[in-house]
mmCIF file of C-alpha atoms in Angstrom:
data_model
loop_
_atom_site.group_PDB
_atom_site.id
_atom_site.type_symbol
_atom_site.label_atom_id
_atom_site.label_comp_id
_atom_site.label_asym_id
_atom_site.label_seq_id
_atom_site.Cartn_x
_atom_site.Cartn_y
_atom_site.Cartn_z
ATOM 1 C CA MET A 1 263.033 100.304 205.700
ATOM 2 C CA MET A 2 260.507 98.171 204.198
ATOM 3 C CA ARG A 3 257.147 99.469 203.087
ATOM 4 C CA MET A 4 254.143 97.535 203.977
ATOM 5 C CA SER A 5 251.424 97.289 201.473
ATOM 6 C CA THR A 6 247.983 98.226 202.545
ATOM 7 C CA PRO A 7 244.932 96.421 201.308
ATOM 8 C CA GLY A 8 243.669 97.895 198.038
ATOM 9 C CA SER A 9 246.894 99.693 197.198
ATOM 10 C CA ASP A 10 247.478 97.407 194.247
ATOM 11 C CA LEU A 11 244.375 98.798 192.513
ATOM 12 C CA PRO A 12 245.046 101.252 189.755
ATOM 13 C CA SER A 13 244.265 104.887 190.462
ATOM 14 C CA LYS A 14 241.094 106.545 189.119
ATOM 15 C CA ARG A 15 241.015 106.508 185.364
ATOM 16 C CA GLY A 16 238.920 108.246 182.677
ATOM 17 C CA PHE A 17 236.726 106.828 179.944
ATOM 18 C CA SER A 18 238.248 104.938 177.080
ATOM 19 C CA LEU A 19 237.855 106.129 173.521
ATOM 20 C CA PHE A 20 235.602 103.169 172.796
ATOM 21 C CA GLU A 21 233.230 104.086 175.639
ATOM 22 C CA LEU A 22 233.036 107.688 174.437
ATOM 23 C CA LEU A 23 232.253 106.537 170.883
ATOM 24 C CA ILE A 24 229.411 104.303 172.124
ATOM 25 C CA VAL A 25 227.879 107.204 174.083
ATOM 26 C CA LEU A 26 228.169 109.545 171.076
ATOM 27 C CA ILE A 27 226.491 106.987 168.810
ATOM 28 C CA LEU A 28 223.620 106.563 171.292
ATOM 29 C CA VAL A 29 223.151 110.349 171.563
ATOM 30 C CA ALA A 30 223.134 110.678 167.753
ATOM 31 C CA LEU A 31 220.512 107.927 167.430
ATOM 32 C CA ALA A 32 218.320 109.533 170.079
ATOM 33 C CA ALA A 33 218.614 112.924 168.352
ATOM 34 C CA GLY A 34 217.691 111.321 165.021
ATOM 35 C CA VAL A 35 214.493 109.956 166.537
ATOM 36 C CA VAL A 36 213.512 113.084 168.481
ATOM 37 C CA MET A 37 214.389 115.870 166.003
ATOM 38 C CA PRO A 38 211.696 115.167 163.357
ATOM 39 C CA SER A 39 208.899 115.308 165.921
ATOM 40 C CA PHE A 40 210.450 118.398 167.482
ATOM 41 C CA SER A 41 210.548 120.220 164.122
ATOM 42 C CA ARG A 42 206.899 119.268 163.428
ATOM 43 C CA GLY A 43 206.007 120.779 166.776
ATOM 44 C CA LEU A 44 207.819 123.984 165.888
ATOM 45 C CA ARG A 45 205.990 124.233 162.559
ATOM 46 C CA GLY A 46 202.678 123.774 164.366
ATOM 47 C CA LEU A 47 203.622 126.471 166.843
ATOM 48 C CA GLU A 48 204.579 128.776 163.967
ATOM 49 C CA LEU A 49 201.141 128.277 162.386
ATOM 50 C CA GLU A 50 199.332 128.823 165.676
ATOM 51 C CA THR A 51 201.319 132.004 166.369
ATOM 52 C CA ALA A 52 200.593 133.385 162.887
ATOM 53 C CA GLY A 53 196.872 132.723 163.419
ATOM 54 C CA ARG A 54 196.808 134.402 166.819
ATOM 55 C CA ASP A 55 198.715 137.416 165.477
ATOM 56 C CA LEU A 56 196.195 137.795 162.650
ATOM 57 C CA ILE A 57 193.230 137.521 165.037
ATOM 58 C CA THR A 58 194.808 140.129 167.316
ATOM 59 C CA ARG A 59 195.288 142.505 164.388
ATOM 60 C CA MET A 60 191.665 141.956 163.358
ATOM 61 C CA LYS A 61 190.584 143.014 166.852
ATOM 62 C CA GLN A 62 192.750 146.124 166.552
ATOM 63 C CA VAL A 63 191.296 146.992 163.139
ATOM 64 C CA ARG A 64 187.751 146.516 164.477
ATOM 65 C CA SER A 65 188.499 148.777 167.457
ATOM 66 C CA GLY A 66 190.052 151.383 165.149
ATOM 67 C CA ALA A 67 187.013 151.355 162.869
ATOM 68 C CA ILE A 68 184.759 151.991 165.862
ATOM 69 C CA ALA A 69 187.016 154.700 167.318
ATOM 70 C CA ARG A 70 187.460 156.584 164.015
ATOM 71 C CA GLN A 71 183.900 155.892 162.824
ATOM 72 C CA GLU A 72 185.090 154.730 159.410
ATOM 73 C CA VAL A 73 185.330 151.435 157.561
ATOM 74 C CA SER A 74 188.624 149.561 157.864
ATOM 75 C CA ARG A 75 189.588 146.293 156.247
ATOM 76 C CA ILE A 76 192.048 143.475 156.190
ATOM 77 C CA ILE A 77 192.991 142.058 152.811
ATOM 78 C CA LEU A 78 194.411 138.530 152.778
ATOM 79 C CA VAL A 79 196.773 137.877 149.870
ATOM 80 C CA SER A 80 197.837 134.434 148.729
ATOM 81 C CA SER A 81 201.039 135.187 146.818
ATOM 82 C CA GLN A 82 202.512 132.951 144.130
ATOM 83 C CA ASP A 83 205.923 134.661 144.141
ATOM 84 C CA GLY A 84 206.740 134.885 147.832
ATOM 85 C CA PRO A 85 205.271 134.426 151.274
ATOM 86 C CA ASP A 86 201.571 135.064 151.791
ATOM 87 C CA TYR A 87 200.671 138.251 153.616
ATOM 88 C CA TYR A 88 197.823 140.433 154.773
ATOM 89 C CA VAL A 89 197.301 144.153 154.536
ATOM 90 C CA LEU A 90 195.578 146.555 156.894
ATOM 91 C CA ALA A 91 193.805 149.116 154.709
ATOM 92 C CA ASN A 92 191.235 151.864 154.838
ATOM 93 C CA GLU A 93 187.882 151.732 153.043
ATOM 94 C CA PHE A 94 189.539 152.838 149.766
ATOM 95 C CA GLU A 95 192.018 149.939 150.050
ATOM 96 C CA GLN A 96 194.967 152.225 150.652
ATOM 97 C CA GLU A 97 197.561 150.116 152.412
ATOM 98 C CA GLN A 98 198.408 151.198 155.956
ATOM 99 C CA SER A 99 200.458 148.189 157.080
ATOM 100 C CA ARG A 100 201.609 144.899 155.586
ATOM 101 C CA PHE A 101 202.378 141.732 157.545
ATOM 102 C CA LEU A 102 204.173 138.729 156.056
ATOM 103 C CA LEU A 103 203.256 135.240 157.161
ATOM 104 C CA PRO A 104 206.085 132.790 157.885
ATOM 105 C CA ASP A 105 207.445 131.027 154.782
ATOM 106 C CA ARG A 106 205.760 127.689 155.499
ATOM 107 C CA VAL A 107 202.365 129.219 156.374
ATOM 108 C CA SER A 108 199.895 129.940 153.581
ATOM 109 C CA ILE A 109 196.413 131.403 153.248
ATOM 110 C CA GLN A 110 193.624 129.346 151.697
ATOM 111 C CA VAL A 111 190.544 131.357 150.730
ATOM 112 C CA GLN A 112 187.170 129.942 149.738
ATOM 113 C CA GLU A 113 186.448 132.025 146.643
ATOM 114 C CA GLU A 114 182.679 131.568 146.910
ATOM 115 C CA GLN A 115 182.731 133.554 150.183
ATOM 116 C CA PHE A 116 184.811 136.402 148.797
ATOM 117 C CA GLU A 117 185.003 138.231 145.490
ATOM 118 C CA GLY A 118 187.901 136.588 143.686
ATOM 119 C CA PRO A 119 191.089 135.128 145.158
ATOM 120 C CA LEU A 120 191.632 137.997 147.624
ATOM 121 C CA ALA A 121 189.746 137.937 150.877
ATOM 122 C CA ARG A 122 188.567 141.352 152.004
ATOM 123 C CA ILE A 123 187.153 141.519 155.488
ATOM 124 C CA ASN A 124 185.526 144.858 156.261
ATOM 125 C CA PHE A 125 185.112 146.193 159.779
ATOM 126 C CA TYR A 126 182.368 148.790 160.191
ATOM 127 C CA PRO A 127 181.968 151.690 162.652
ATOM 128 C CA ASN A 128 179.124 149.894 164.458
ATOM 129 C CA GLY A 129 181.423 146.944 165.361
ATOM 130 C CA ARG A 130 180.076 144.570 162.729
ATOM 131 C CA SER A 131 182.060 143.044 159.893
ATOM 132 C CA SER A 132 181.542 141.560 156.461
ATOM 133 C CA GLY A 133 182.393 138.182 158.051
ATOM 134 C CA GLY A 134 183.669 135.002 156.474
ATOM 135 C CA SER A 135 186.131 132.213 157.081
ATOM 136 C CA PHE A 136 189.493 131.255 155.641
ATOM 137 C CA TYR A 137 192.313 128.834 156.399
ATOM 138 C CA LEU A 138 195.915 129.175 157.458
ATOM 139 C CA GLN A 139 197.888 126.032 156.718
ATOM 140 C CA ASN A 140 201.331 124.475 156.634
ATOM 141 C CA GLU A 141 202.524 121.001 155.623
ATOM 142 C CA THR A 142 200.937 119.201 158.572
ATOM 143 C CA ARG A 143 198.192 121.379 160.065
ATOM 144 C CA GLU A 144 195.362 123.645 159.068
ATOM 145 C CA ILE A 145 193.358 126.099 161.150
ATOM 146 C CA GLU A 146 190.108 127.741 160.126
ATOM 147 C CA ILE A 147 189.643 131.325 161.213
ATOM 148 C CA TRP A 148 186.082 132.601 161.289
ATOM 149 C CA VAL A 149 185.039 136.259 161.495
ATOM 150 C CA ASP A 150 181.546 136.752 162.915
ATOM 151 C CA PRO A 151 179.567 139.227 160.772
ATOM 152 C CA ILE A 152 177.400 140.370 163.699
ATOM 153 C CA THR A 153 180.011 140.974 166.396
ATOM 154 C CA GLY A 154 183.046 141.452 164.130
ATOM 155 C CA PHE A 155 185.169 139.206 166.321
ATOM 156 C CA ALA A 156 187.494 136.603 164.820
ATOM 157 C CA ARG A 157 188.347 133.243 166.346
ATOM 158 C CA VAL A 158 189.817 129.867 165.475
ATOM 159 C CA LEU A 159 186.876 127.730 164.439
ATOM 160 C CA LYS A 160 188.628 124.391 164.054
ATOM 161 C CA GLU A 161 192.016 122.767 163.636
ATOM 162 C CA LYS A 162 192.840 119.880 161.373
ATOM 163 C CA PHE A 163 195.970 117.708 161.576
ATOM 164 C CA ASP A 164 197.347 115.554 158.768
#
């Protein structure tokens, strides 16, 4: 019995990718990742700075509310550390530390010494809702945000952002 060939039966069966094709795809993916990753990491650093600023503002609101509720002065002390990460302290009117919060490693505090007494920034929150006020900067390698505390209302907000 003789087999008849059908049209297209001489074509090879389905086959996979060759090693060369896989190498080309891997090289293209690596090049694309090399282009995208630096901008992605800059975005993450910016997000880290923004999150640290929002956390600090939220804690300032909590300290202000606590000062009103307890009818006593509360303060936040911003510390620019030479040895480790910068941090801020929630303290009572006698500067007894109640809580300490570290900023991320790449985020630092920049204080304008003419606004505050010395290199530490002390922001007082009073029982009537007011504050001692002032502004300071949180910064990383590429961005800087200015946080301003209103002396009349005691509320803090981001005043401006600057990109390098």
